[in-house]
């Protein structure tokens, strides 16, 4: 997301994410919505009105959000924003919806892949000996087998064996 840096800084420092009106509407909607419609779709609190006003002052114009809600799973949304003074190209809303759904599905696949791989990685990490872990860390910092061996006081061939075993355990 390429929001103005000032807005990102302010949003994080003021914890706007906890009261974000765009997020609140996206959690209750199944269809894309324009940000100009948010006051009609949600009874805004004073803080939510402040968030919308501050976003506008930071250079964010109108936007569109594509909510994606799958019962029993993650909810998500994808937002597209215009700079202040530029209109949303309404003819592009179907494309925004397509891209938003595609982005959500891609994120969902990444989460599923991470969940599937994480136990195997954790198991492999637990099985690495302290010396194998030392070798992997030093190799990750760009050290050659010979350099690692010198640093650890072992031969380069022993380092190579430790690395091969670590790769086997990680299935790489």
PDB file of C-alpha atoms in Angstrom:
ATOM      1  CA  UNK A   1       0.000   0.000   0.000  1.00  0.00           C
ATOM      2  CA  UNK A   2       1.390   3.386  -0.958  1.00  0.00           C
ATOM      3  CA  UNK A   3      -0.332   5.606   1.563  1.00  0.00           C
ATOM      4  CA  UNK A   4       1.375   8.921   2.338  1.00  0.00           C
ATOM      5  CA  UNK A   5       4.143   8.402   4.897  1.00  0.00           C
ATOM      6  CA  UNK A   6       2.674  11.080   7.164  1.00  0.00           C
ATOM      7  CA  UNK A   7      -0.589   9.128   7.249  1.00  0.00           C
ATOM      8  CA  UNK A   8       1.131   5.825   7.991  1.00  0.00           C
ATOM      9  CA  UNK A   9       3.094   7.410  10.845  1.00  0.00           C
ATOM     10  CA  UNK A  10       0.037   9.119  12.304  1.00  0.00           C
ATOM     11  CA  UNK A  11      -2.136   6.044  11.915  1.00  0.00           C
ATOM     12  CA  UNK A  12       0.337   3.861  13.795  1.00  0.00           C
ATOM     13  CA  UNK A  13       1.157   6.382  16.507  1.00  0.00           C
ATOM     14  CA  UNK A  14      -2.525   7.118  17.167  1.00  0.00           C
ATOM     15  CA  UNK A  15      -3.561   3.426  16.961  1.00  0.00           C
ATOM     16  CA  UNK A  16      -6.190   4.227  14.339  1.00  0.00           C
ATOM     17  CA  UNK A  17      -6.355   0.567  13.351  1.00  0.00           C
ATOM     18  CA  UNK A  18      -8.384  -0.183  16.490  1.00  0.00           C
ATOM     19  CA  UNK A  19     -11.205   2.166  15.413  1.00  0.00           C
ATOM     20  CA  UNK A  20     -10.740   2.243  11.628  1.00  0.00           C
ATOM     21  CA  UNK A  21     -14.156   2.970  10.076  1.00  0.00           C
ATOM     22  CA  UNK A  22     -13.147   1.393   6.751  1.00  0.00           C
ATOM     23  CA  UNK A  23     -12.273  -1.845   8.527  1.00  0.00           C
ATOM     24  CA  UNK A  24     -15.515  -1.694  10.537  1.00  0.00           C
ATOM     25  CA  UNK A  25     -17.602  -1.442   7.356  1.00  0.00           C
ATOM     26  CA  UNK A  26     -15.593  -4.131   5.572  1.00  0.00           C
ATOM     27  CA  UNK A  27     -16.326  -6.557   8.402  1.00  0.00           C
ATOM     28  CA  UNK A  28     -20.065  -6.020   7.886  1.00  0.00           C
ATOM     29  CA  UNK A  29     -20.187  -5.933   4.097  1.00  0.00           C
ATOM     30  CA  UNK A  30     -19.868  -8.455   1.313  1.00  0.00           C
ATOM     31  CA  UNK A  31     -19.755  -5.953  -1.521  1.00  0.00           C
ATOM     32  CA  UNK A  32     -17.168  -3.315  -2.417  1.00  0.00           C
ATOM     33  CA  UNK A  33     -17.924   0.157  -1.090  1.00  0.00           C
ATOM     34  CA  UNK A  34     -16.743   3.676  -1.709  1.00  0.00           C
ATOM     35  CA  UNK A  35     -15.258   5.500   1.243  1.00  0.00           C
ATOM     36  CA  UNK A  36     -17.661   8.369   0.618  1.00  0.00           C
ATOM     37  CA  UNK A  37     -20.458   5.906   1.495  1.00  0.00           C
ATOM     38  CA  UNK A  38     -18.992   5.003   4.902  1.00  0.00           C
ATOM     39  CA  UNK A  39     -21.058   7.570   6.881  1.00  0.00           C
ATOM     40  CA  UNK A  40     -24.208   6.064   5.338  1.00  0.00           C
ATOM     41  CA  UNK A  41     -23.108   2.493   6.087  1.00  0.00           C
ATOM     42  CA  UNK A  42     -21.900   3.042   9.662  1.00  0.00           C
ATOM     43  CA  UNK A  43     -22.910   5.276  12.554  1.00  0.00           C
ATOM     44  CA  UNK A  44     -19.541   6.949  12.977  1.00  0.00           C
ATOM     45  CA  UNK A  45     -18.117   7.655  16.395  1.00  0.00           C
ATOM     46  CA  UNK A  46     -16.314  10.949  16.957  1.00  0.00           C
ATOM     47  CA  UNK A  47     -12.986   9.130  16.748  1.00  0.00           C
ATOM     48  CA  UNK A  48     -13.936   7.500  13.439  1.00  0.00           C
ATOM     49  CA  UNK A  49     -14.912  10.890  12.017  1.00  0.00           C
ATOM     50  CA  UNK A  50     -11.537  12.209  13.219  1.00  0.00           C
ATOM     51  CA  UNK A  51      -9.765   9.325  11.473  1.00  0.00           C
ATOM     52  CA  UNK A  52     -11.505  10.050   8.163  1.00  0.00           C
ATOM     53  CA  UNK A  53     -10.804  13.788   8.447  1.00  0.00           C
ATOM     54  CA  UNK A  54      -7.138  13.230   9.304  1.00  0.00           C
ATOM     55  CA  UNK A  55      -6.758  10.825   6.389  1.00  0.00           C
ATOM     56  CA  UNK A  56      -8.081  13.512   4.065  1.00  0.00           C
ATOM     57  CA  UNK A  57      -5.721  16.103   5.570  1.00  0.00           C
ATOM     58  CA  UNK A  58      -2.813  13.688   5.011  1.00  0.00           C
ATOM     59  CA  UNK A  59      -3.559  13.650   1.280  1.00  0.00           C
ATOM     60  CA  UNK A  60      -5.811  10.645   0.993  1.00  0.00           C
ATOM     61  CA  UNK A  61      -8.819  11.209  -1.192  1.00  0.00           C
ATOM     62  CA  UNK A  62     -11.660   8.848  -1.886  1.00  0.00           C
ATOM     63  CA  UNK A  63     -11.122   5.145  -2.024  1.00  0.00           C
ATOM     64  CA  UNK A  64     -12.831   1.839  -2.526  1.00  0.00           C
ATOM     65  CA  UNK A  65     -12.553  -1.209  -0.298  1.00  0.00           C
ATOM     66  CA  UNK A  66     -13.236  -4.777  -1.357  1.00  0.00           C
ATOM     67  CA  UNK A  67     -14.180  -6.873   1.686  1.00  0.00           C
ATOM     68  CA  UNK A  68     -13.738 -10.639   1.649  1.00  0.00           C
ATOM     69  CA  UNK A  69     -15.365 -12.612   4.433  1.00  0.00           C
ATOM     70  CA  UNK A  70     -15.332 -16.399   4.536  1.00  0.00           C
ATOM     71  CA  UNK A  71     -17.379 -17.814   7.444  1.00  0.00           C
ATOM     72  CA  UNK A  72     -15.195 -19.691   9.890  1.00  0.00           C
ATOM     73  CA  UNK A  73     -12.022 -18.359   8.300  1.00  0.00           C
ATOM     74  CA  UNK A  74     -10.120 -15.121   7.980  1.00  0.00           C
ATOM     75  CA  UNK A  75     -11.775 -11.899   7.000  1.00  0.00           C
ATOM     76  CA  UNK A  76      -9.883  -9.428   4.936  1.00  0.00           C
ATOM     77  CA  UNK A  77     -10.113  -6.470   2.654  1.00  0.00           C
ATOM     78  CA  UNK A  78      -8.199  -4.760  -0.083  1.00  0.00           C
ATOM     79  CA  UNK A  79      -8.382  -0.988  -0.422  1.00  0.00           C
ATOM     80  CA  UNK A  80      -7.566   1.319  -3.312  1.00  0.00           C
ATOM     81  CA  UNK A  81      -7.133   5.013  -2.605  1.00  0.00           C
ATOM     82  CA  UNK A  82      -6.895   8.118  -4.762  1.00  0.00           C
ATOM     83  CA  UNK A  83      -4.939  11.239  -3.937  1.00  0.00           C
ATOM     84  CA  UNK A  84      -6.950  14.201  -2.712  1.00  0.00           C
ATOM     85  CA  UNK A  85      -8.603  15.935  -5.653  1.00  0.00           C
ATOM     86  CA  UNK A  86      -8.777  12.867  -7.908  1.00  0.00           C
ATOM     87  CA  UNK A  87     -11.986  10.967  -8.570  1.00  0.00           C
ATOM     88  CA  UNK A  88     -12.434   7.227  -8.302  1.00  0.00           C
ATOM     89  CA  UNK A  89     -12.731   5.811 -11.837  1.00  0.00           C
ATOM     90  CA  UNK A  90     -16.083   4.110 -11.288  1.00  0.00           C
ATOM     91  CA  UNK A  91     -15.679   2.030 -14.453  1.00  0.00           C
ATOM     92  CA  UNK A  92     -12.705   0.354 -12.742  1.00  0.00           C
ATOM     93  CA  UNK A  93     -14.681  -0.952  -9.750  1.00  0.00           C
ATOM     94  CA  UNK A  94     -15.139  -4.454 -11.227  1.00  0.00           C
ATOM     95  CA  UNK A  95     -11.361  -4.644 -11.738  1.00  0.00           C
ATOM     96  CA  UNK A  96     -10.816  -3.498  -8.144  1.00  0.00           C
ATOM     97  CA  UNK A  97     -13.142  -6.230  -6.920  1.00  0.00           C
ATOM     98  CA  UNK A  98     -11.313  -8.844  -8.974  1.00  0.00           C
ATOM     99  CA  UNK A  99      -7.902  -7.671  -7.751  1.00  0.00           C
ATOM    100  CA  UNK A 100      -9.098  -7.504  -4.140  1.00  0.00           C
ATOM    101  CA  UNK A 101     -10.413 -11.064  -4.242  1.00  0.00           C
ATOM    102  CA  UNK A 102      -7.253 -12.277  -5.974  1.00  0.00           C
ATOM    103  CA  UNK A 103      -5.045 -10.556  -3.362  1.00  0.00           C
ATOM    104  CA  UNK A 104      -7.086 -12.074  -0.529  1.00  0.00           C
ATOM    105  CA  UNK A 105      -6.814 -15.566  -2.018  1.00  0.00           C
ATOM    106  CA  UNK A 106      -3.058 -15.152  -2.528  1.00  0.00           C
ATOM    107  CA  UNK A 107      -2.648 -14.067   1.114  1.00  0.00           C
ATOM    108  CA  UNK A 108      -4.796 -16.982   2.220  1.00  0.00           C
ATOM    109  CA  UNK A 109      -2.579 -19.420   0.302  1.00  0.00           C
ATOM    110  CA  UNK A 110       0.538 -17.916   1.888  1.00  0.00           C
ATOM    111  CA  UNK A 111      -0.942 -18.332   5.362  1.00  0.00           C
ATOM    112  CA  UNK A 112      -1.930 -21.923   4.605  1.00  0.00           C
ATOM    113  CA  UNK A 113       1.545 -22.701   3.224  1.00  0.00           C
ATOM    114  CA  UNK A 114       3.178 -21.159   6.281  1.00  0.00           C
ATOM    115  CA  UNK A 115       0.907 -23.159   8.595  1.00  0.00           C
ATOM    116  CA  UNK A 116       1.747 -26.375   6.740  1.00  0.00           C
ATOM    117  CA  UNK A 117       5.503 -25.740   6.643  1.00  0.00           C
ATOM    118  CA  UNK A 118       5.924 -24.256  10.120  1.00  0.00           C
ATOM    119  CA  UNK A 119       5.666 -27.551  12.086  1.00  0.00           C
ATOM    120  CA  UNK A 120       8.238 -29.206   9.792  1.00  0.00           C
ATOM    121  CA  UNK A 121      10.611 -26.264  10.191  1.00  0.00           C
ATOM    122  CA  UNK A 122      10.134 -26.192  13.950  1.00  0.00           C
ATOM    123  CA  UNK A 123      10.778 -29.940  14.104  1.00  0.00           C
ATOM    124  CA  UNK A 124      13.936 -29.573  12.030  1.00  0.00           C
ATOM    125  CA  UNK A 125      15.113 -26.657  14.168  1.00  0.00           C
ATOM    126  CA  UNK A 126      14.629 -28.678  17.310  1.00  0.00           C
ATOM    127  CA  UNK A 127      16.644 -31.545  15.866  1.00  0.00           C
ATOM    128  CA  UNK A 128      19.675 -29.474  14.819  1.00  0.00           C
ATOM    129  CA  UNK A 129      22.588 -29.896  17.133  1.00  0.00           C
ATOM    130  CA  UNK A 130      24.096 -26.717  18.589  1.00  0.00           C
ATOM    131  CA  UNK A 131      27.121 -27.133  16.282  1.00  0.00           C
ATOM    132  CA  UNK A 132      24.885 -27.592  13.204  1.00  0.00           C
ATOM    133  CA  UNK A 133      22.970 -24.489  14.181  1.00  0.00           C
ATOM    134  CA  UNK A 134      26.231 -22.536  14.554  1.00  0.00           C
ATOM    135  CA  UNK A 135      27.257 -23.630  11.060  1.00  0.00           C
ATOM    136  CA  UNK A 136      23.898 -22.687   9.538  1.00  0.00           C
ATOM    137  CA  UNK A 137      23.914 -19.259  11.182  1.00  0.00           C
ATOM    138  CA  UNK A 138      27.457 -18.475  10.062  1.00  0.00           C
ATOM    139  CA  UNK A 139      26.751 -19.734   6.527  1.00  0.00           C
ATOM    140  CA  UNK A 140      23.668 -17.520   6.493  1.00  0.00           C
ATOM    141  CA  UNK A 141      25.968 -14.597   7.246  1.00  0.00           C
ATOM    142  CA  UNK A 142      27.943 -15.378   4.101  1.00  0.00           C
ATOM    143  CA  UNK A 143      30.786 -17.380   5.599  1.00  0.00           C
ATOM    144  CA  UNK A 144      32.362 -20.221   3.583  1.00  0.00           C
ATOM    145  CA  UNK A 145      32.806 -23.713   5.032  1.00  0.00           C
ATOM    146  CA  UNK A 146      36.486 -22.905   5.537  1.00  0.00           C
ATOM    147  CA  UNK A 147      35.690 -19.607   7.341  1.00  0.00           C
ATOM    148  CA  UNK A 148      33.105 -21.293   9.557  1.00  0.00           C
ATOM    149  CA  UNK A 149      35.596 -24.049  10.386  1.00  0.00           C
ATOM    150  CA  UNK A 150      38.226 -21.504  11.401  1.00  0.00           C
ATOM    151  CA  UNK A 151      35.747 -19.599  13.567  1.00  0.00           C
ATOM    152  CA  UNK A 152      34.497 -22.762  15.284  1.00  0.00           C
ATOM    153  CA  UNK A 153      37.816 -24.587  15.477  1.00  0.00           C
ATOM    154  CA  UNK A 154      36.742 -27.493  13.272  1.00  0.00           C
ATOM    155  CA  UNK A 155      37.679 -28.573   9.755  1.00  0.00           C
ATOM    156  CA  UNK A 156      35.930 -27.265   6.665  1.00  0.00           C
ATOM    157  CA  UNK A 157      34.939 -30.861   5.864  1.00  0.00           C
ATOM    158  CA  UNK A 158      33.197 -31.166   9.245  1.00  0.00           C
ATOM    159  CA  UNK A 159      31.370 -27.909   8.561  1.00  0.00           C
ATOM    160  CA  UNK A 160      30.320 -29.306   5.178  1.00  0.00           C
ATOM    161  CA  UNK A 161      28.962 -32.445   6.883  1.00  0.00           C
ATOM    162  CA  UNK A 162      27.023 -30.357   9.409  1.00  0.00           C
ATOM    163  CA  UNK A 163      25.549 -28.254   6.583  1.00  0.00           C
ATOM    164  CA  UNK A 164      24.563 -31.310   4.534  1.00  0.00           C
ATOM    165  CA  UNK A 165      22.811 -32.816   7.555  1.00  0.00           C
ATOM    166  CA  UNK A 166      21.003 -29.548   8.270  1.00  0.00           C
ATOM    167  CA  UNK A 167      19.875 -29.345   4.616  1.00  0.00           C
ATOM    168  CA  UNK A 168      18.640 -32.921   4.786  1.00  0.00           C
ATOM    169  CA  UNK A 169      16.598 -32.141   7.887  1.00  0.00           C
ATOM    170  CA  UNK A 170      15.099 -29.036   6.244  1.00  0.00           C
ATOM    171  CA  UNK A 171      14.423 -30.936   3.016  1.00  0.00           C
ATOM    172  CA  UNK A 172      16.501 -28.518   0.927  1.00  0.00           C
TER     173      UNK A 172
END
